[in-house]
């Protein structure tokens, strides 16, 4: 009883859409970054499903690199959030609407 | 197998919904950990043991600790206030747009006829085959990744420092 690859893809699309909803709807920049992580996870899931389907390990290599980039992105992004919070004392994206102050 | 898949998928979806529609970012972060664990279980189900372990260690461990640390550092005691009427259209628009995009992608996937899968060459464990690829075909990207992490460390320290001398 093998799970069909289409099930994995459907779940991946659903998780990606959920993450996209979060990015578009939420105001808190921390939650927006978490939703970006969820979208990256959804893409990873599709990679893994195809790697299992085609019995090729290359897909898992890509997940490995995506995870590394995600870790780097989170580190830099959270540092940016801290820097912005120090200047503006807010984490709501609709209050951060000017590029220079 | 399919039973386990549906249970894990349900956990992942429900926790994902709770991440998006939770008031306090701390609760979102905790539900995101549940989501990551469910996805790690799905990786295990798809015969990606090494990636599942990495998912738990890197995502549910390191990245979420970083998130929780920053949330507590910023000390956002007050929850997000009630949405003003102005943002309602943006919310509905965002949800409609994301769901429409998801349906479009599903429609696109349904159009593709996938060729049948191949058989795994015998005698290669998951971690072993990943390691073999990592140090042969993907050696250059692997080394570049280490430089990327170094740049991220330096960038994070410089950005988060209170004052540049």
XYZ file of N, CA and C in Angstrom:
798
model
N 0.850 -1.199 0.000
C 0.000 0.000 0.000
C 0.885 1.248 0.000
N 1.225 1.695 -1.168
C 2.058 2.887 -1.288
C 1.142 4.100 -1.464
N 1.519 5.196 -0.800
C 0.735 6.426 -0.938
C 1.005 7.026 -2.313
N -0.021 7.325 -3.091
C 0.210 7.906 -4.417
C 0.876 9.280 -4.320
N 1.676 9.577 -5.345
C 2.420 10.839 -5.312
C 1.471 12.027 -5.407
N 0.288 11.799 -6.001
C -0.655 12.917 -6.140
C -1.180 13.364 -4.774
N -1.291 12.444 -3.820
C -1.723 12.834 -2.477
C -0.708 13.797 -1.865
N 0.569 13.421 -2.007
C 1.619 14.288 -1.471
C 1.558 15.669 -2.120
N 1.360 15.681 -3.442
C 1.341 16.970 -4.141
C 0.149 17.806 -3.696
N -1.000 17.152 -3.503
C -2.183 17.898 -3.052
C -1.930 18.504 -1.675
N -1.341 17.713 -0.774
C -1.035 18.241 0.560
C -0.025 19.378 0.461
N 0.962 19.221 -0.437
C 1.970 20.254 -0.609
C 1.340 21.559 -1.087
N 0.430 21.447 -2.067
C -0.245 22.655 -2.571
C -1.074 23.291 -1.466
N -1.758 22.445 -0.673
C -2.602 22.987 0.394
C -1.767 23.738 1.426
N -0.625 23.134 1.798
C 0.229 23.803 2.779
C 0.804 25.094 2.212
N 1.151 25.059 0.911
C 1.704 26.267 0.299
C 0.657 27.373 0.270
N -0.594 27.001 -0.075
C -1.657 28.008 -0.121
C -1.915 28.575 1.276
N -1.855 27.695 2.296
C -2.024 28.169 3.676
C -0.950 29.194 4.033
N 0.290 28.867 3.664
C 1.377 29.806 3.932
C 1.176 31.116 3.195
N 0.699 31.015 1.945
C 0.467 32.230 1.168
C -0.638 33.064 1.802
N -1.677 32.395 2.296
C -2.746 33.117 2.996
C -2.165 33.863 4.197
N -1.317 33.174 4.947
C -0.721 33.814 6.111
C 0.103 35.024 5.737
N 0.903 34.906 4.652
C 1.747 36.032 4.241
C 0.880 37.209 3.804
N -0.228 36.917 3.120
C -1.044 38.006 2.589
C -1.939 38.623 3.659
N -2.326 37.840 4.658
C -3.376 38.289 5.576
C -2.806 38.875 6.857
N -1.737 38.270 7.385
C -1.276 38.681 8.716
C -0.535 39.996 8.677
N -0.523 40.680 9.815
C 0.180 41.958 9.916
C 1.491 41.811 10.662
N 1.577 40.810 11.527
C 2.781 40.632 12.338
C 3.885 40.034 11.474
N 5.025 40.716 11.417
C 6.083 40.278 10.507
C 6.679 38.943 10.954
N 6.624 38.651 12.264
C 7.128 37.356 12.732
C 6.271 36.215 12.200
N 4.945 36.419 12.245
C 4.053 35.372 11.738
C 4.225 35.236 10.225
N 4.481 36.354 9.542
C 4.706 36.282 8.098
C 5.934 35.427 7.799
N 6.996 35.605 8.605
C 8.195 34.775 8.380
C 7.922 33.303 8.665
N 7.106 33.045 9.702
C 6.752 31.645 9.976
C 5.986 31.048 8.803
N 5.113 31.848 8.189
C 4.342 31.326 7.061
C 5.242 31.084 5.854
N 6.291 31.916 5.707
C 7.260 31.660 4.638
C 7.951 30.321 4.876
N 8.277 30.051 6.150
C 8.878 28.754 6.474
C 7.938 27.614 6.102
N 6.631 27.834 6.360
C 5.663 26.780 6.040
C 5.603 26.544 4.531
N 5.708 27.629 3.745
C 5.690 27.477 2.294
C 6.927 26.722 1.820
N 8.090 27.039 2.414
C 9.308 26.298 2.066
C 9.146 24.821 2.385
N 8.496 24.540 3.507
C 8.247 23.153 3.886
C 7.363 22.443 2.881
N 6.366 23.165 2.374
C 5.462 22.564 1.388
C 6.235 22.184 0.122
N 7.129 23.083 -0.295
C 7.937 22.789 -1.488
C 8.849 21.589 -1.227
N 9.436 21.544 -0.018
C 10.283 20.409 0.351
C 9.512 19.100 0.274
N 8.253 19.169 0.720
C 7.426 17.950 0.699
C 7.232 17.458 -0.735
N 7.024 18.392 -1.664
C 6.876 17.995 -3.069
C 8.176 17.368 -3.579
N 9.313 17.972 -3.218
C 10.611 17.414 -3.614
C 10.766 15.984 -3.117
N 10.439 15.783 -1.828
C 10.605 14.459 -1.232
C 9.682 13.449 -1.906
N 8.439 13.886 -2.183
C 7.488 12.972 -2.813
C 8.004 12.532 -4.177
N 8.531 13.484 -4.955
C 9.048 13.123 -6.274
C 10.321 12.297 -6.173
N 11.158 12.602 -5.163
C 12.363 11.798 -4.970
C 12.003 10.348 -4.676
N 10.942 10.151 -3.883
C 10.497 8.803 -3.582
C 9.877 8.151 -4.814
N 9.177 8.961 -5.597
C 8.474 8.419 -6.759
C 9.445 7.954 -7.834
N 10.453 8.786 -8.100
C 11.419 8.446 -9.149
C 12.602 7.661 -8.617
N 12.612 7.383 -7.308
C 13.707 6.645 -6.669
C 15.053 7.288 -6.950
N 15.073 8.614 -6.935
C 16.321 9.345 -7.134
C 16.594 10.171 -5.889
N 17.838 10.170 -5.433
C 18.173 10.871 -4.199
C 18.384 12.359 -4.453
N 18.452 12.761 -5.723
C 18.740 14.164 -6.049
C 17.714 15.114 -5.449
N 16.442 14.681 -5.418
C 15.411 15.515 -4.815
C 15.691 15.789 -3.355
N 16.208 14.772 -2.656
C 16.527 14.970 -1.246
C 17.709 15.905 -1.072
N 18.625 15.906 -2.053
C 19.728 16.864 -1.988
C 19.189 18.285 -2.040
N 18.199 18.492 -2.916
C 17.644 19.837 -3.041
C 16.982 20.262 -1.732
N 16.296 19.336 -1.083
C 15.679 19.668 0.204
C 16.753 20.069 1.204
N 17.848 19.341 1.172
C 18.986 19.674 2.050
C 19.429 21.116 1.847
N 19.578 21.522 0.572
C 20.051 22.877 0.309
C 18.981 23.911 0.636
N 17.714 23.577 0.365
C 16.632 24.512 0.717
C 16.618 24.756 2.222
N 16.827 23.702 2.995
C 16.850 23.859 4.457
C 17.998 24.760 4.891
N 19.158 24.605 4.239
C 20.291 25.456 4.603
C 19.982 26.913 4.314
N 19.433 27.163 3.122
C 19.100 28.536 2.762
C 18.034 29.087 3.705
N 17.073 28.233 4.109
C 16.025 28.678 5.022
C 16.622 29.075 6.365
N 17.585 28.286 6.841
C 18.216 28.616 8.119
C 18.926 29.955 8.032
N 19.671 30.168 6.931
C 20.376 31.439 6.757
C 19.374 32.587 6.670
N 18.283 32.360 5.931
C 17.279 33.400 5.749
C 16.635 33.787 7.077
N 16.336 32.779 7.896
C 15.705 33.072 9.186
C 16.652 33.861 10.072
N 17.934 33.478 10.078
C 18.894 34.185 10.930
C 18.980 35.651 10.532
N 19.139 35.917 9.227
C 19.266 37.300 8.773
C 17.938 38.041 8.941
N 16.832 37.369 8.618
C 15.521 38.021 8.715
C 15.183 38.420 10.140
N 15.441 37.530 11.088
C 15.130 37.867 12.472
C 16.044 38.970 12.985
N 17.308 38.994 12.512
C 18.190 40.096 12.886
C 17.647 41.416 12.338
N 17.129 41.380 11.100
C 16.520 42.577 10.517
C 15.320 43.023 11.336
N 14.495 42.042 11.753
C 13.303 42.390 12.538
C 13.713 43.063 13.849
N 14.759 42.517 14.477
C 15.230 43.126 15.727
C 15.713 44.550 15.475
N 16.464 44.740 14.357
C 16.981 46.072 14.053
C 15.836 47.050 13.800
N 14.809 46.601 13.058
C 13.664 47.475 12.784
C 12.900 47.765 14.068
N 12.736 46.744 14.902
C 12.000 46.935 16.147
C 12.704 47.943 17.049
N 14.043 47.939 16.997
C 14.787 48.897 17.804
C 14.522 50.328 17.343
N 14.377 50.493 16.020
C 14.154 51.836 15.490
C 12.716 52.277 15.637
N 11.775 51.390 15.340
C 10.380 51.807 15.211
C 9.480 51.282 16.305
N 9.920 50.312 17.092
C 9.118 49.721 18.160
C 7.796 49.173 17.651
N 7.815 48.555 16.479
C 6.614 47.904 15.967
C 7.026 46.722 15.108
N 6.152 45.712 15.064
C 6.397 44.576 14.168
C 5.253 44.415 13.178
N 4.386 45.440 13.079
C 3.245 45.321 12.179
C 3.585 45.941 10.831
N 3.381 45.164 9.773
C 3.898 45.590 8.474
C 3.159 46.801 7.940
N 1.895 47.021 8.358
C 1.196 48.186 7.819
C 1.661 49.479 8.484
N 2.408 49.361 9.591
C 2.988 50.567 10.188
C 4.398 50.819 9.662
N 4.957 49.859 8.969
C 6.296 50.018 8.390
C 6.147 50.333 6.910
N 5.521 51.463 6.610
C 5.197 51.729 5.218
C 6.076 52.773 4.568
N 7.149 53.187 5.209
C 8.091 54.083 4.537
C 9.460 53.436 4.550
N 10.241 53.713 3.519
C 11.540 53.074 3.404
C 12.620 53.830 4.163
N 12.395 55.124 4.405
C 13.432 55.910 5.047
C 12.795 56.801 6.098
N 13.437 56.862 7.274
C 12.890 57.758 8.290
C 14.017 58.395 9.089
N -0.429 2.297 5.524
C 0.391 3.395 4.977
C -0.458 4.620 4.690
N -1.564 4.372 3.951
C -2.424 5.503 3.598
C -3.088 6.080 4.831
N -3.408 5.194 5.790
C -3.993 5.675 7.048
C -3.038 6.638 7.741
N -1.757 6.217 7.841
C -0.762 7.075 8.499
C -0.633 8.385 7.748
N -0.641 8.280 6.406
C -0.519 9.505 5.608
C -1.650 10.468 5.919
N -2.881 9.948 5.980
C -4.019 10.849 6.192
C -3.981 11.455 7.584
N -3.552 10.660 8.575
C -3.458 11.214 9.935
C -2.432 12.346 9.965
N -1.239 12.081 9.382
C -0.181 13.089 9.402
C -0.581 14.316 8.595
N -1.241 14.082 7.443
C -1.663 15.217 6.622
C -2.688 16.059 7.363
N -3.614 15.377 8.090
C -4.595 16.128 8.859
C -3.939 16.962 9.938
N -2.970 16.363 10.647
C -2.261 17.113 11.690
C -1.554 18.309 11.081
N -0.891 18.083 9.926
C -0.142 19.172 9.290
C -1.085 20.294 8.873
N -2.219 19.941 8.279
C -3.140 20.972 7.795
C -3.771 21.740 8.953
N -4.222 21.000 9.981
C -4.887 21.679 11.102
C -3.902 22.605 11.815
N -2.677 22.084 12.063
C -1.702 22.939 12.742
C -1.310 24.117 11.849
N -1.299 23.907 10.514
C -1.012 25.023 9.615
C -2.069 26.101 9.706
N -3.347 25.684 9.740
C -4.434 26.657 9.889
C -4.286 27.409 11.203
N -3.927 26.671 12.269
C -3.788 27.316 13.570
C -2.610 28.279 13.590
N -1.540 27.977 12.810
C -0.417 28.915 12.721
C -0.900 30.237 12.141
N -1.705 30.143 11.069
C -2.095 31.358 10.363
C -3.086 32.175 11.180
N -4.033 31.510 11.848
C -5.140 32.238 12.463
C -5.030 32.299 13.981
N -3.821 32.258 14.490
C -3.604 32.398 15.918
C -3.293 33.856 16.241
N -3.868 34.355 17.326
C -3.679 35.757 17.688
C -2.211 36.058 18.030
N -1.707 35.279 18.977
C -0.388 35.593 19.520
C 0.698 34.870 18.723
N 1.790 35.559 18.349
C 2.851 34.901 17.567
C 3.486 33.727 18.289
N 3.481 33.759 19.636
C 4.072 32.641 20.380
C 3.295 31.353 20.117
N 1.969 31.465 20.112
C 1.152 30.270 19.848
C 1.330 29.815 18.407
N 1.454 30.772 17.491
C 1.732 30.402 16.101
C 3.015 29.588 16.011
N 4.048 30.036 16.729
C 5.336 29.343 16.689
C 5.197 27.925 17.225
N 4.429 27.765 18.329
C 4.289 26.429 18.906
C 3.523 25.505 17.964
N 2.494 26.037 17.295
C 1.762 25.195 16.346
C 2.618 24.877 15.130
N 3.512 25.811 14.774
C 4.394 25.548 13.642
C 5.325 24.371 13.940
N 5.721 24.225 15.218
C 6.554 23.071 15.592
C 5.778 21.773 15.348
N 4.490 21.766 15.738
C 3.652 20.588 15.482
C 3.606 20.300 13.986
N 3.447 21.368 13.201
C 3.400 21.220 11.745
C 4.695 20.595 11.222
N 5.834 21.071 11.712
C 7.122 20.553 11.252
C 7.273 19.076 11.606
N 6.796 18.690 12.791
C 6.895 17.284 13.173
C 6.028 16.410 12.272
N 4.836 16.902 11.948
C 3.964 16.129 11.060
C 4.612 15.964 9.689
N 5.221 17.059 9.177
C 5.876 16.962 7.872
C 7.074 16.021 7.943
N 7.779 16.018 9.086
C 8.893 15.078 9.257
C 8.392 13.637 9.192
N 7.219 13.401 9.787
C 6.634 12.068 9.687
C 6.318 11.697 8.253
N 5.849 12.669 7.479
C 5.573 12.409 6.067
C 6.856 12.096 5.304
N 7.946 12.775 5.661
C 9.237 12.462 5.029
C 9.627 11.011 5.309
N 9.415 10.587 6.571
C 9.718 9.199 6.924
C 8.886 8.245 6.076
N 7.628 8.615 5.873
C 6.723 7.782 5.098
C 7.193 7.675 3.653
N 7.873 8.724 3.152
C 8.360 8.746 1.779
C 9.802 8.270 1.693
N 10.249 7.506 2.666
C 11.585 6.894 2.652
C 12.694 7.930 2.603
N 12.548 9.018 3.343
C 13.615 10.020 3.418
C 14.002 10.188 4.879
N 14.657 9.159 5.420
C 14.920 9.148 6.858
C 15.877 10.262 7.261
N 16.917 10.453 6.457
C 17.918 11.469 6.806
C 17.285 12.854 6.810
N 16.477 13.141 5.784
C 15.845 14.451 5.702
C 14.860 14.642 6.854
N 14.181 13.563 7.267
C 13.256 13.670 8.397
C 14.012 14.053 9.668
N 15.168 13.410 9.882
C 15.967 13.749 11.061
C 16.437 15.191 10.999
N 16.888 15.619 9.783
C 17.358 16.990 9.622
C 16.208 17.974 9.860
N 15.007 17.588 9.403
C 13.835 18.448 9.591
C 13.587 18.693 11.076
N 13.644 17.620 11.866
C 13.391 17.774 13.297
C 14.501 18.588 13.946
N 15.761 18.311 13.567
C 16.871 18.977 14.249
C 16.962 20.439 13.829
N 16.934 20.693 12.515
C 17.170 22.056 12.031
C 15.913 22.912 12.151
N 14.798 22.413 11.613
C 13.582 23.233 11.614
C 12.960 23.291 13.011
N 12.492 22.135 13.492
C 11.792 22.126 14.773
C 12.723 22.476 15.921
N 14.019 22.218 15.748
C 14.961 22.567 16.785
C 15.489 23.970 16.633
N 16.452 24.135 15.726
C 17.220 25.382 15.677
C 16.371 26.570 15.255
N 15.647 26.440 14.135
C 14.953 27.603 13.594
C 13.846 28.058 14.529
N 13.092 27.092 15.097
C 11.985 27.503 15.955
C 12.484 28.077 17.277
N 13.631 27.570 17.766
C 14.210 28.180 18.963
C 14.566 29.634 18.669
N 15.109 29.877 17.462
C 15.439 31.249 17.073
C 14.189 32.117 17.060
N 13.098 31.581 16.493
C 11.826 32.323 16.444
C 11.338 32.644 17.853
N 11.279 31.608 18.706
C 10.776 31.816 20.063
C 11.648 32.805 20.815
N 12.957 32.718 20.580
C 13.876 33.637 21.239
C 13.566 35.074 20.843
N 13.360 35.309 19.533
C 13.102 36.676 19.079
C 11.748 37.159 19.576
N 10.724 36.269 19.557
C 9.400 36.679 20.042
C 9.480 37.115 21.500
N 10.226 36.330 22.297
C 10.323 36.688 23.713
C 11.224 37.897 23.906
N 12.223 38.065 23.024
C 13.109 39.224 23.134
C 12.341 40.510 22.855
N 11.475 40.480 21.842
C 10.694 41.673 21.509
C 9.583 41.910 22.514
N 9.231 40.857 23.288
C 8.289 41.010 24.393
C 6.969 41.618 23.945
N 6.337 40.960 22.973
C 5.060 41.436 22.458
C 3.960 40.911 23.361
N 3.786 41.578 24.494
C 2.808 41.086 25.469
C 1.402 41.184 24.907
N 1.102 42.321 24.276
C -0.280 42.518 23.829
C -0.538 41.736 22.545
N -1.678 41.060 22.460
C -2.006 40.373 21.210
C -2.373 41.371 20.131
N -2.401 40.875 18.915
C -2.790 41.753 17.810
C -4.178 42.299 18.047
N -4.322 43.593 17.906
C -5.634 44.177 18.180
C -6.617 43.786 17.076
N -7.874 44.112 17.336
C -8.923 43.760 16.386
C -8.631 44.361 15.017
N -8.963 43.613 13.986
C -8.718 44.129 12.649
C -9.664 45.283 12.369
N -9.098 46.323 11.768
C -9.954 47.427 11.369
C -10.694 47.035 10.090
N -11.723 47.746 9.803
C -12.551 47.403 8.648
C -11.764 47.515 7.359
N -10.768 48.417 7.372
C -9.976 48.649 6.174
C -9.252 47.378 5.732
N -8.876 46.544 6.695
C -8.079 45.378 6.350
C -8.920 44.171 5.933
N -10.232 44.303 6.072
C -11.081 43.150 5.788
C -10.992 42.747 4.318
N -11.033 43.747 3.450
C -10.934 43.451 2.018
C -9.622 42.790 1.680
N -8.559 43.258 2.330
C -7.239 42.665 2.091
C -7.225 41.207 2.541
N -7.867 40.933 3.693
C -7.906 39.559 4.190
C -8.644 38.646 3.220
N -9.860 39.072 2.863
C -10.657 38.245 1.957
C -9.936 38.077 0.631
N -9.367 39.173 0.137
C -8.639 39.107 -1.132
C -7.471 38.153 -1.058
N -6.708 38.198 0.050
C -5.563 37.309 0.203
C -5.982 35.855 0.220
N -7.039 35.551 0.978
C -7.486 34.159 1.069
C -7.975 33.668 -0.290
N -8.778 34.502 -0.968
C -9.303 34.104 -2.278
C -8.161 33.878 -3.261
N -7.189 34.807 -3.245
C -6.058 34.707 -4.178
C -5.265 33.423 -3.934
N -4.971 33.123 -2.645
C -4.165 31.945 -2.340
C -4.909 30.664 -2.698
N -6.209 30.604 -2.380
C -6.972 29.397 -2.694
C -7.069 29.214 -4.209
N -7.279 30.324 -4.920
C -7.362 30.242 -6.382
C -6.047 29.744 -6.979
N -4.928 30.273 -6.456
C -3.629 29.817 -6.948
C -3.428 28.336 -6.679
N -3.841 27.894 -5.475
C -3.714 26.479 -5.143
C -4.516 25.603 -6.090
N -5.758 26.015 -6.376
C -6.588 25.234 -7.297
C -5.972 25.206 -8.684
N -5.388 26.344 -9.093
C -4.747 26.421 -10.411
C -3.580 25.442 -10.494
N -2.775 25.390 -9.417
C -1.632 24.473 -9.405
C -2.106 23.024 -9.446
N -3.176 22.725 -8.668
C -3.701 21.354 -8.666
C -4.198 20.983 -10.063
N -4.872 21.938 -10.724
C -5.346 21.686 -12.087
C -4.166 21.399 -13.018
N -3.082 22.204 -12.844
C -1.899 22.008 -13.678
C -1.269 20.645 -13.452
N -1.190 20.238 -12.164
C -0.594 18.925 -11.862
C -1.443 17.813 -12.467
N -2.768 17.989 -12.418
C -3.653 16.953 -12.932
C -3.486 16.769 -14.438
N -2.979 17.805 -15.125
C -2.799 17.692 -16.568
C -1.600 16.826 -16.937
N -0.636 16.708 -15.992
C 0.618 16.024 -16.307
C 0.448 14.522 -16.102
N 0.827 13.760 -17.108
C 0.846 12.304 -16.969
C 2.245 11.898 -16.532
N 2.371 11.418 -15.284
C 3.683 11.083 -14.754
C 4.145 9.741 -15.295
N 5.394 9.647 -15.722
C 5.921 8.346 -16.133
C 6.069 7.449 -14.906
N 6.034 6.141 -15.090
C 6.158 5.254 -13.932
C 7.531 5.350 -13.287
N 7.571 5.169 -11.986
C 8.809 5.301 -11.249
C 9.756 4.143 -11.495
N 11.039 4.394 -11.164
C 12.052 3.364 -11.336
C 12.267 2.619 -10.024
N 13.075 1.571 -10.083
C 13.416 0.828 -8.877
C 14.695 1.380 -8.272
N 14.723 1.369 -6.949
C 15.908 1.846 -6.255
C 17.038 0.837 -6.428
N 18.256 1.310 -6.763
C 19.376 0.363 -6.818
C 19.598 -0.251 -5.447
N 19.722 -1.557 -5.358
C 19.793 -2.225 -4.056
C 21.122 -1.976 -3.356
N 21.112 -2.151 -2.059
C 22.339 -2.071 -1.288
C 22.730 -0.671 -0.887
N 21.852 0.323 -1.109
C 22.200 1.680 -0.718
C 21.179 2.167 0.292
N 21.645 2.445 1.523
C 20.765 3.045 2.515
C 20.544 4.498 2.175
N 19.565 5.108 2.831
C 19.223 6.494 2.510
C 20.348 7.454 2.842
N 20.814 7.411 4.084
C 21.863 8.336 4.496
C 23.137 8.110 3.706
N 23.427 6.836 3.451
C 24.647 6.512 2.709
C 24.595 7.088 1.299
N 23.453 6.939 0.629
C 23.386 7.437 -0.745
C 23.428 8.960 -0.776
N 22.802 9.608 0.236
C 22.871 11.072 0.289
C 24.310 11.521 0.483
N 25.018 10.864 1.407
C 26.400 11.247 1.665
C 27.255 11.064 0.410
N 27.005 9.951 -0.312
C 27.782 9.699 -1.527
C 27.563 10.817 -2.542
N 26.294 11.195 -2.739
C 26.001 12.272 -3.688
C 26.585 13.594 -3.214
N 26.469 13.840 -1.902
C 26.873 15.136 -1.351
C 28.356 15.385 -1.568
N 29.164 14.328 -1.512
C 30.605 14.531 -1.630
C 31.140 14.167 -3.003
N 30.239 13.882 -3.949
C 30.719 13.672 -5.324
C 30.067 14.678 -6.266
N 28.804 14.447 -6.612
C 28.157 15.300 -7.605
C 27.871 16.697 -7.074
N 27.525 16.790 -5.785
C 27.093 18.076 -5.229
C 28.162 18.668 -4.320
N 29.418 18.412 -4.626
C 30.481 18.890 -3.740
C 30.563 20.413 -3.754
N 30.513 21.008 -4.947
C 30.638 22.467 -5.030
C 29.478 23.177 -4.342
N 28.207 22.808 -4.614
C 27.117 23.446 -3.865
C 27.244 23.266 -2.361
N 27.727 22.105 -1.944
C 27.893 21.846 -0.516
C 28.887 22.819 0.099
N 29.997 23.064 -0.621
C 30.999 23.996 -0.093
C 30.480 25.428 -0.115
N 29.751 25.775 -1.206
C 29.192 27.126 -1.294
C 28.201 27.359 -0.157
N 27.472 26.298 0.220
C 26.516 26.391 1.327
C 27.202 26.815 2.619
N 28.409 26.279 2.849
C 29.103 26.654 4.081
C 29.458 28.134 4.068
N 29.839 28.646 2.871
C 30.133 30.074 2.770
C 28.861 30.885 3.025
N 27.727 30.402 2.487
C 26.447 31.087 2.694
C 26.113 31.173 4.174
N 26.334 30.079 4.898
C 26.037 30.092 6.332
C 26.951 31.060 7.067
N 28.211 31.116 6.634
C 29.140 32.056 7.265
C 28.665 33.487 7.048
N 28.244 33.800 5.786
C 27.752 35.143 5.481
C 26.526 35.453 6.334
N 25.649 34.446 6.509
C 24.437 34.666 7.303
C 24.789 34.959 8.758
N 25.775 34.230 9.290
C 26.179 34.475 10.686
C 26.690 35.897 10.840
N 27.608 36.291 9.929
C 28.187 37.631 10.029
C 27.097 38.687 9.866
N 26.216 38.472 8.882
C 25.147 39.441 8.644
C 24.226 39.570 9.833
N 23.859 38.442 10.437
C 22.953 38.489 11.586
C 23.589 39.228 12.750
N 24.874 38.963 12.983
C 25.542 39.635 14.102
C 25.617 41.131 13.852
N 25.981 41.512 12.611
C 26.118 42.943 12.296
C 24.770 43.644 12.415
N 23.709 42.996 11.908
C 22.393 43.637 11.912
C 21.832 43.756 13.322
N 22.031 42.729 14.140
C 21.407 42.713 15.451
C 22.220 43.464 16.489
N 23.443 43.864 16.147
C 24.242 44.617 17.085
C 23.598 45.979 17.323
N 23.672 46.465 18.559
C 22.917 47.673 18.861
C 23.515 48.882 18.167
N 24.846 48.989 18.132
C 25.432 50.161 17.500
C 26.730 49.793 16.806
N 26.893 50.286 15.583
C 28.147 50.055 14.870
C 29.160 51.095 15.312
N 30.332 50.609 15.679
C 31.355 51.562 16.130
C 32.116 52.122 14.927
